[in-house]
mmCIF file of C-alpha atoms in Angstrom:
data_model
loop_
_atom_site.group_PDB
_atom_site.id
_atom_site.type_symbol
_atom_site.label_atom_id
_atom_site.label_comp_id
_atom_site.label_asym_id
_atom_site.label_seq_id
_atom_site.Cartn_x
_atom_site.Cartn_y
_atom_site.Cartn_z
ATOM 1 C CA UNK Y 1 11.574 92.674 105.161
ATOM 2 C CA UNK Y 2 14.096 91.859 107.749
ATOM 3 C CA UNK Y 3 17.021 92.990 105.499
ATOM 4 C CA UNK Y 4 15.072 96.391 104.998
ATOM 5 C CA UNK Y 5 14.617 96.709 108.786
ATOM 6 C CA UNK Y 6 18.228 96.025 109.436
ATOM 7 C CA UNK Y 7 19.343 98.500 106.808
ATOM 8 C CA UNK Y 8 17.047 101.262 108.377
ATOM 9 C CA UNK Y 9 18.432 100.523 111.759
ATOM 10 C CA UNK Y 10 22.047 100.954 110.450
ATOM 11 C CA UNK Y 11 21.104 104.290 108.713
ATOM 12 C CA UNK Y 12 19.538 105.550 111.822
ATOM 13 C CA UNK Y 13 22.504 104.517 113.911
ATOM 14 C CA UNK Y 14 24.897 106.158 111.503
ATOM 15 C CA UNK Y 15 22.753 109.328 111.529
ATOM 16 C CA UNK Y 16 22.668 109.479 115.298
ATOM 17 C CA UNK Y 17 26.333 108.927 115.502
ATOM 18 C CA UNK Y 18 27.235 111.551 112.891
ATOM 19 C CA UNK Y 19 25.059 114.153 114.479
ATOM 20 C CA UNK Y 20 26.547 113.353 117.927
ATOM 21 C CA UNK Y 21 30.046 113.697 116.646
ATOM 22 C CA UNK Y 22 29.027 116.965 115.027
ATOM 23 C CA UNK Y 23 27.820 118.276 118.263
ATOM 24 C CA UNK Y 24 30.790 116.996 120.272
ATOM 25 C CA UNK Y 25 33.091 118.587 117.612
ATOM 26 C CA UNK Y 26 31.363 122.015 117.725
ATOM 27 C CA UNK Y 27 31.465 121.985 121.583
ATOM 28 C CA UNK Y 28 35.048 120.854 121.572
ATOM 29 C CA UNK Y 29 35.936 123.881 119.310
ATOM 30 C CA UNK Y 30 34.009 126.289 121.635
ATOM 31 C CA UNK Y 31 36.248 124.878 124.618
ATOM 32 C CA UNK Y 32 39.416 125.474 122.658
ATOM 33 C CA UNK Y 33 38.355 129.050 122.215
ATOM 34 C CA UNK Y 34 37.435 129.333 125.956
ATOM 35 C CA UNK Y 35 33.691 129.637 125.270
ATOM 36 C CA UNK Y 36 31.966 127.501 127.987
ATOM 37 C CA UNK Y 37 29.867 127.834 131.133
ATOM 38 C CA UNK Y 38 31.312 126.718 134.442
ATOM 39 C CA UNK Y 39 29.272 123.583 135.718
ATOM 40 C CA UNK Y 40 27.091 124.493 138.718
ATOM 41 C CA UNK Y 41 28.913 122.007 141.052
ATOM 42 C CA UNK Y 42 32.233 123.800 140.260
ATOM 43 C CA UNK Y 43 30.767 127.267 140.305
ATOM 44 C CA UNK Y 44 29.675 126.865 143.815
ATOM 45 C CA UNK Y 45 33.140 126.135 145.022
ATOM 46 C CA UNK Y 46 34.530 129.050 147.088
ATOM 47 C CA UNK Y 47 38.103 127.972 148.129
ATOM 48 C CA UNK Y 48 40.899 125.796 146.836
ATOM 49 C CA UNK Y 49 40.213 122.848 148.953
ATOM 50 C CA UNK Y 50 36.655 122.684 147.434
ATOM 51 C CA UNK Y 51 38.179 122.799 143.969
ATOM 52 C CA UNK Y 52 40.912 120.297 144.518
ATOM 53 C CA UNK Y 53 38.880 117.255 143.410
ATOM 54 C CA UNK Y 54 37.894 118.954 140.228
ATOM 55 C CA UNK Y 55 41.388 120.163 139.418
ATOM 56 C CA UNK Y 56 42.457 116.472 139.710
ATOM 57 C CA UNK Y 57 39.462 115.042 137.928
ATOM 58 C CA UNK Y 58 40.136 112.595 135.027
ATOM 59 C CA UNK Y 59 38.049 114.625 132.626
ATOM 60 C CA UNK Y 60 39.840 117.299 130.747
ATOM 61 C CA UNK Y 61 36.826 119.788 130.602
ATOM 62 C CA UNK Y 62 36.262 119.430 134.261
ATOM 63 C CA UNK Y 63 39.930 120.244 135.012
ATOM 64 C CA UNK Y 64 39.586 123.294 132.612
ATOM 65 C CA UNK Y 65 36.442 124.598 134.145
ATOM 66 C CA UNK Y 66 38.042 124.220 137.635
ATOM 67 C CA UNK Y 67 41.031 126.152 136.327
ATOM 68 C CA UNK Y 68 38.790 129.187 135.387
ATOM 69 C CA UNK Y 69 36.947 129.066 138.814
ATOM 70 C CA UNK Y 70 40.294 128.958 140.598
ATOM 71 C CA UNK Y 71 41.344 132.169 138.758
ATOM 72 C CA UNK Y 72 37.928 133.739 139.710
ATOM 73 C CA UNK Y 73 38.114 132.996 143.366
ATOM 74 C CA UNK Y 74 41.858 133.374 143.951
ATOM 75 C CA UNK Y 75 43.257 135.844 141.387
ATOM 76 C CA UNK Y 76 46.973 136.370 141.733
ATOM 77 C CA UNK Y 77 47.120 134.149 144.849
ATOM 78 C CA UNK Y 78 46.471 131.148 142.759
ATOM 79 C CA UNK Y 79 49.482 131.585 140.358
ATOM 80 C CA UNK Y 80 51.613 128.887 141.865
ATOM 81 C CA UNK Y 81 48.621 126.429 141.584
ATOM 82 C CA UNK Y 82 48.201 127.372 137.967
ATOM 83 C CA UNK Y 83 51.837 126.725 137.249
ATOM 84 C CA UNK Y 84 51.568 123.392 139.069
ATOM 85 C CA UNK Y 85 48.391 122.554 136.996
ATOM 86 C CA UNK Y 86 50.366 123.143 133.745
ATOM 87 C CA UNK Y 87 53.198 120.975 134.824
ATOM 88 C CA UNK Y 88 50.843 118.104 135.581
ATOM 89 C CA UNK Y 89 49.189 118.129 132.215
ATOM 90 C CA UNK Y 90 50.713 115.890 129.667
ATOM 91 C CA UNK Y 91 50.896 117.057 126.094
ATOM 92 C CA UNK Y 92 48.188 115.402 123.947
ATOM 93 C CA UNK Y 93 49.434 113.435 120.993
ATOM 94 C CA UNK Y 94 48.575 114.201 117.319
ATOM 95 C CA UNK Y 95 47.209 117.172 115.508
ATOM 96 C CA UNK Y 96 43.645 116.874 116.376
ATOM 97 C CA UNK Y 97 43.968 117.165 120.136
ATOM 98 C CA UNK Y 98 44.930 120.376 122.045
ATOM 99 C CA UNK Y 99 45.568 120.851 125.623
ATOM 100 C CA UNK Y 100 42.403 122.489 126.814
ATOM 101 C CA UNK Y 101 43.612 122.889 130.525
ATOM 102 C CA UNK Y 102 46.879 124.647 129.452
ATOM 103 C CA UNK Y 103 44.899 126.892 127.337
ATOM 104 C CA UNK Y 104 42.750 127.891 130.090
ATOM 105 C CA UNK Y 105 45.674 128.444 132.333
ATOM 106 C CA UNK Y 106 47.031 130.805 129.764
ATOM 107 C CA UNK Y 107 43.855 132.590 129.532
ATOM 108 C CA UNK Y 108 43.497 132.826 133.308
ATOM 109 C CA UNK Y 109 47.095 134.264 133.834
ATOM 110 C CA UNK Y 110 46.199 136.954 131.108
ATOM 111 C CA UNK Y 111 43.142 137.870 133.079
ATOM 112 C CA UNK Y 112 45.042 138.053 136.440
ATOM 113 C CA UNK Y 113 47.341 140.659 134.543
ATOM 114 C CA UNK Y 114 50.222 140.967 137.165
ATOM 115 C CA UNK Y 115 53.850 141.135 136.524
ATOM 116 C CA UNK Y 116 54.334 137.660 137.914
ATOM 117 C CA UNK Y 117 51.690 136.394 135.502
ATOM 118 C CA UNK Y 118 53.545 138.208 132.602
ATOM 119 C CA UNK Y 119 56.827 136.629 133.509
ATOM 120 C CA UNK Y 120 55.309 133.231 133.523
ATOM 121 C CA UNK Y 121 53.609 133.738 130.162
ATOM 122 C CA UNK Y 122 56.957 135.020 128.719
ATOM 123 C CA UNK Y 123 58.779 131.906 129.969
ATOM 124 C CA UNK Y 124 56.116 129.643 128.479
ATOM 125 C CA UNK Y 125 56.398 131.401 125.175
ATOM 126 C CA UNK Y 126 60.190 131.248 125.186
ATOM 127 C CA UNK Y 127 60.130 127.553 126.063
ATOM 128 C CA UNK Y 128 57.752 126.687 122.999
ATOM 129 C CA UNK Y 129 59.769 129.107 120.862
ATOM 130 C CA UNK Y 130 62.996 127.193 121.871
ATOM 131 C CA UNK Y 131 61.800 123.621 121.462
ATOM 132 C CA UNK Y 132 59.600 124.037 118.288
ATOM 133 C CA UNK Y 133 57.063 121.368 117.203
ATOM 134 C CA UNK Y 134 57.812 117.983 118.507
ATOM 135 C CA UNK Y 135 56.189 115.711 115.900
ATOM 136 C CA UNK Y 136 58.745 112.754 115.009
ATOM 137 C CA UNK Y 137 56.840 111.301 112.118
ATOM 138 C CA UNK Y 138 58.396 110.454 108.682
ATOM 139 C CA UNK Y 139 56.937 113.532 107.069
ATOM 140 C CA UNK Y 140 58.192 116.005 109.693
ATOM 141 C CA UNK Y 141 61.670 114.460 109.398
ATOM 142 C CA UNK Y 142 62.432 115.745 113.042
ATOM 143 C CA UNK Y 143 62.592 119.226 111.444
ATOM 144 C CA UNK Y 144 58.999 120.300 112.169
ATOM 145 C CA UNK Y 145 57.985 120.500 108.640
ATOM 146 C CA UNK Y 146 54.365 120.061 109.457
ATOM 147 C CA UNK Y 147 53.922 122.038 112.690
ATOM 148 C CA UNK Y 148 50.269 121.380 112.848
ATOM 149 C CA UNK Y 149 51.163 117.750 113.654
ATOM 150 C CA UNK Y 150 51.972 118.978 117.199
ATOM 151 C CA UNK Y 151 48.689 119.977 118.498
ATOM 152 C CA UNK Y 152 50.259 121.294 121.717
ATOM 153 C CA UNK Y 153 52.777 123.522 120.013
ATOM 154 C CA UNK Y 154 50.445 124.851 117.379
ATOM 155 C CA UNK Y 155 47.683 125.879 119.939
ATOM 156 C CA UNK Y 156 49.675 126.791 123.099
ATOM 157 C CA UNK Y 157 52.387 128.970 121.475
ATOM 158 C CA UNK Y 158 49.968 131.368 119.664
ATOM 159 C CA UNK Y 159 47.587 131.357 122.793
ATOM 160 C CA UNK Y 160 50.443 132.652 124.921
ATOM 161 C CA UNK Y 161 51.380 135.442 122.446
ATOM 162 C CA UNK Y 162 47.630 136.296 122.387
ATOM 163 C CA UNK Y 163 47.513 136.640 126.239
ATOM 164 C CA UNK Y 164 50.564 138.840 126.251
ATOM 165 C CA UNK Y 165 48.548 141.589 124.467
ATOM 166 C CA UNK Y 166 47.387 142.614 127.996
ATOM 167 C CA UNK Y 167 51.054 144.027 128.455
ATOM 168 C CA UNK Y 168 51.215 145.775 125.096
ATOM 169 C CA UNK Y 169 53.416 148.569 126.625
ATOM 170 C CA UNK Y 170 56.041 146.239 127.975
ATOM 171 C CA UNK Y 171 59.522 146.103 126.322
ATOM 172 C CA UNK Y 172 59.948 142.419 126.945
ATOM 173 C CA UNK Y 173 56.684 141.713 125.284
ATOM 174 C CA UNK Y 174 57.542 144.000 122.218
ATOM 175 C CA UNK Y 175 60.865 142.262 122.097
ATOM 176 C CA UNK Y 176 59.492 138.824 121.852
ATOM 177 C CA UNK Y 177 56.881 139.745 119.405
ATOM 178 C CA UNK Y 178 59.266 141.071 116.913
ATOM 179 C CA UNK Y 179 61.757 138.234 117.206
ATOM 180 C CA UNK Y 180 59.214 135.418 116.785
ATOM 181 C CA UNK Y 181 57.599 137.352 113.845
ATOM 182 C CA UNK Y 182 60.823 137.651 112.132
ATOM 183 C CA UNK Y 183 62.063 134.107 112.902
ATOM 184 C CA UNK Y 184 62.518 132.433 109.429
ATOM 185 C CA UNK Y 185 62.607 129.058 111.076
ATOM 186 C CA UNK Y 186 58.866 129.191 112.341
ATOM 187 C CA UNK Y 187 56.532 127.469 109.822
ATOM 188 C CA UNK Y 188 53.414 127.481 111.933
ATOM 189 C CA UNK Y 189 50.704 129.935 110.464
ATOM 190 C CA UNK Y 190 48.889 130.431 113.792
ATOM 191 C CA UNK Y 191 52.128 131.251 115.609
ATOM 192 C CA UNK Y 192 53.318 133.685 113.030
ATOM 193 C CA UNK Y 193 49.931 135.429 112.767
ATOM 194 C CA UNK Y 194 49.790 135.845 116.489
ATOM 195 C CA UNK Y 195 53.406 137.161 116.571
ATOM 196 C CA UNK Y 196 52.476 139.721 114.015
ATOM 197 C CA UNK Y 197 49.346 140.674 115.833
ATOM 198 C CA UNK Y 198 51.326 141.231 118.932
ATOM 199 C CA UNK Y 199 53.944 143.101 117.253
ATOM 200 C CA UNK Y 200 51.439 145.485 115.753
ATOM 201 C CA UNK Y 201 49.577 145.957 118.908
ATOM 202 C CA UNK Y 202 52.734 146.702 120.942
ATOM 203 C CA UNK Y 203 54.189 148.854 118.123
ATOM 204 C CA UNK Y 204 51.032 151.069 118.173
ATOM 205 C CA UNK Y 205 51.178 151.332 121.926
ATOM 206 C CA UNK Y 206 54.761 152.459 121.743
ATOM 207 C CA UNK Y 207 53.857 155.224 119.270
ATOM 208 C CA UNK Y 208 51.171 156.469 121.563
ATOM 209 C CA UNK Y 209 48.141 155.307 119.367
ATOM 210 C CA UNK Y 210 45.164 155.240 121.721
ATOM 211 C CA UNK Y 211 42.022 155.998 119.718
ATOM 212 C CA UNK Y 212 40.239 153.657 117.288
ATOM 213 C CA UNK Y 213 40.701 156.087 114.402
ATOM 214 C CA UNK Y 214 44.362 156.309 115.044
ATOM 215 C CA UNK Y 215 44.685 152.473 115.229
ATOM 216 C CA UNK Y 216 42.756 151.657 112.007
ATOM 217 C CA UNK Y 217 44.582 154.421 110.141
ATOM 218 C CA UNK Y 218 47.828 152.919 111.348
ATOM 219 C CA UNK Y 219 46.937 149.543 110.184
ATOM 220 C CA UNK Y 220 45.631 150.756 106.838
ATOM 221 C CA UNK Y 221 48.911 152.402 106.254
ATOM 222 C CA UNK Y 222 50.637 149.102 107.200
ATOM 223 C CA UNK Y 223 48.520 147.354 104.523
ATOM 224 C CA UNK Y 224 49.385 149.960 101.922
ATOM 225 C CA UNK Y 225 53.127 149.362 102.801
ATOM 226 C CA UNK Y 226 52.687 145.543 102.799
ATOM 227 C CA UNK Y 227 50.212 145.104 99.988
ATOM 228 C CA UNK Y 228 47.098 143.076 100.124
ATOM 229 C CA UNK Y 229 47.496 139.356 99.540
ATOM 230 C CA UNK Y 230 45.047 136.607 100.312
ATOM 231 C CA UNK Y 231 46.191 133.235 101.692
ATOM 232 C CA UNK Y 232 49.186 132.474 99.641
ATOM 233 C CA UNK Y 233 51.686 129.668 99.704
ATOM 234 C CA UNK Y 234 55.366 129.055 98.668
ATOM 235 C CA UNK Y 235 57.284 125.766 98.733
ATOM 236 C CA UNK Y 236 59.882 125.455 101.318
ATOM 237 C CA UNK Y 237 61.867 122.272 102.003
ATOM 238 C CA UNK Y 238 59.359 120.548 99.866
ATOM 239 C CA UNK Y 239 56.273 121.675 101.833
ATOM 240 C CA UNK Y 240 53.872 124.575 101.339
ATOM 241 C CA UNK Y 241 54.127 127.305 103.739
ATOM 242 C CA UNK Y 242 52.285 130.703 104.085
ATOM 243 C CA UNK Y 243 54.052 133.791 102.587
ATOM 244 C CA UNK Y 244 55.009 136.409 105.212
ATOM 245 C CA UNK Y 245 52.918 139.007 103.221
ATOM 246 C CA UNK Y 246 49.728 136.943 103.596
ATOM 247 C CA UNK Y 247 50.537 136.321 107.130
ATOM 248 C CA UNK Y 248 50.894 140.039 107.852
ATOM 249 C CA UNK Y 249 47.500 140.699 106.089
ATOM 250 C CA UNK Y 250 45.714 138.071 108.211
ATOM 251 C CA UNK Y 251 47.183 139.518 111.358
ATOM 252 C CA UNK Y 252 46.058 143.028 110.459
ATOM 253 C CA UNK Y 253 42.562 141.516 109.504
ATOM 254 C CA UNK Y 254 42.404 139.789 113.046
ATOM 255 C CA UNK Y 255 43.194 143.053 114.905
ATOM 256 C CA UNK Y 256 40.511 144.987 112.789
ATOM 257 C CA UNK Y 257 37.910 142.460 113.844
ATOM 258 C CA UNK Y 258 38.201 143.720 117.360
ATOM 259 C CA UNK Y 259 36.896 147.330 116.331
ATOM 260 C CA UNK Y 260 33.260 148.480 116.084
ATOM 261 C CA UNK Y 261 30.810 151.104 114.467
ATOM 262 C CA UNK Y 262 33.201 154.027 115.246
ATOM 263 C CA UNK Y 263 35.999 152.617 113.335
ATOM 264 C CA UNK Y 264 33.813 151.485 110.410
ATOM 265 C CA UNK Y 265 32.427 155.088 110.256
ATOM 266 C CA UNK Y 266 35.914 156.531 110.056
ATOM 267 C CA UNK Y 267 37.027 154.007 107.360
ATOM 268 C CA UNK Y 268 34.007 154.810 105.298
ATOM 269 C CA UNK Y 269 34.818 158.726 105.552
ATOM 270 C CA UNK Y 270 38.293 157.926 104.454
ATOM 271 C CA UNK Y 271 37.109 156.190 101.334
ATOM 272 C CA UNK Y 272 35.215 159.324 100.309
ATOM 273 C CA UNK Y 273 38.322 161.499 101.122
ATOM 274 C CA UNK Y 274 40.764 159.345 99.306
ATOM 275 C CA UNK Y 275 41.646 160.133 95.587
ATOM 276 C CA UNK Y 276 40.449 157.501 93.041
ATOM 277 C CA UNK Y 277 44.059 157.431 91.662
ATOM 278 C CA UNK Y 278 45.419 156.215 95.197
ATOM 279 C CA UNK Y 279 44.507 152.640 94.390
ATOM 280 C CA UNK Y 280 46.599 151.120 97.193
ATOM 281 C CA UNK Y 281 44.981 153.068 99.942
ATOM 282 C CA UNK Y 282 41.650 152.426 98.577
ATOM 283 C CA UNK Y 283 42.260 148.630 98.403
ATOM 284 C CA UNK Y 284 43.649 148.806 102.091
ATOM 285 C CA UNK Y 285 40.442 150.703 103.151
ATOM 286 C CA UNK Y 286 38.055 148.350 101.494
ATOM 287 C CA UNK Y 287 39.882 145.447 103.057
ATOM 288 C CA UNK Y 288 39.698 147.064 106.517
ATOM 289 C CA UNK Y 289 35.824 147.842 106.100
ATOM 290 C CA UNK Y 290 35.260 144.157 105.131
ATOM 291 C CA UNK Y 291 37.044 142.798 108.237
ATOM 292 C CA UNK Y 292 35.166 145.324 110.751
ATOM 293 C CA UNK Y 293 31.778 144.500 108.961
ATOM 294 C CA UNK Y 294 32.275 140.820 109.133
ATOM 295 C CA UNK Y 295 33.093 141.055 112.852
ATOM 296 C CA UNK Y 296 30.120 143.267 113.531
ATOM 297 C CA UNK Y 297 27.823 140.747 111.666
ATOM 298 C CA UNK Y 298 29.341 137.924 113.722
ATOM 299 C CA UNK Y 299 28.591 139.659 116.929
ATOM 300 C CA UNK Y 300 24.908 140.381 115.945
ATOM 301 C CA UNK Y 301 24.445 136.638 115.038
ATOM 302 C CA UNK Y 302 26.044 135.501 118.332
ATOM 303 C CA UNK Y 303 23.701 137.829 120.285
ATOM 304 C CA UNK Y 304 20.730 136.411 118.373
ATOM 305 C CA UNK Y 305 21.790 132.811 119.212
ATOM 306 C CA UNK Y 306 21.911 133.767 122.865
ATOM 307 C CA UNK Y 307 18.385 135.146 123.120
#
C-alpha cells in the first residue's frame, strides 16, 4: 500500500512538473516573438526614472517589458537608453536561450522608425555578420558549423534584418540584404531566410510595387524562376545545411503569409487564367495560395483564442 502511494505521488509530481514546463516553454516562445502583456506595475510608469528599477531588474522578462514601455513613453528620445540596455545585456550561453531584452530593443527601434534607429540597427546587423556564431564546442570546430549553438547570433541577427523592413526603400538596407543573402559563409537558416525576405521586400519597393496584387504576382514569378523546393539539405564540411533554393522558397512563403483575402482572391483568379500547360506557374500559384490560406486560418484561430 505504501509503495503504491509513493508511486502515485511520483507520477503526480512528474505530471505537474511536465505540465508546468510545457506552460513555461510555450510562454517563453511567445516572449521570443514579442507576444506578451506589459505587467500593470510597469504599465503605470510614465517616465524614465519610474522605469529605472524595472530596467535593472534581475528578471529578464521584467527588463524586456520595461524596454517596451520605455519605447512607448519616450519614443526616439529613448534611443540612447536602448543602446545602453543592449550593452549591459550579456549574451546567453547555449542554443536554448535567446536574449529576450536585446530582441525587444530591436523591435522597439523598428517601431521608433527614425534614421538614427535605422543606423543603429544596421550597425548591429553588421556586427553580427562580421563576428558570426561564437560557439567554441568541438562540433563547431571554431568555424560556426552549427550556428544554432549560439542562441544570441541565431536569434538577434535575423530579428535585426526583420526590423529593417521598415526602411524597405533605403539603399543601405537593400545593400546589406543582398550581401547577407549571397554570403556563402553563412550557414544559419533563420539568418538566410530573413536576408532573402528583406531582399525581396526591398527589391519590390525599388521596382515601385505597391499593391497586394503586384506584390504576390512578383513573388509568384520569383517562385517560377527559382522552382518550388521543400526543406532540403546538402552536406557541407560534413554538416547538413539548407539549400539556397529551399531558403528562397521559405522566404517567399513567409512574405506571402502577410497578405490577406484580396491577395488570395487574386491568386485564385490567376489559377483560372493560367494555361494547364504552364505547370511551373500553376505550381507557384498553388504554393502561394497555400501560404496565404494557412496564414488566414492562423489569424482566425488566434482571434478565437482571445475571445
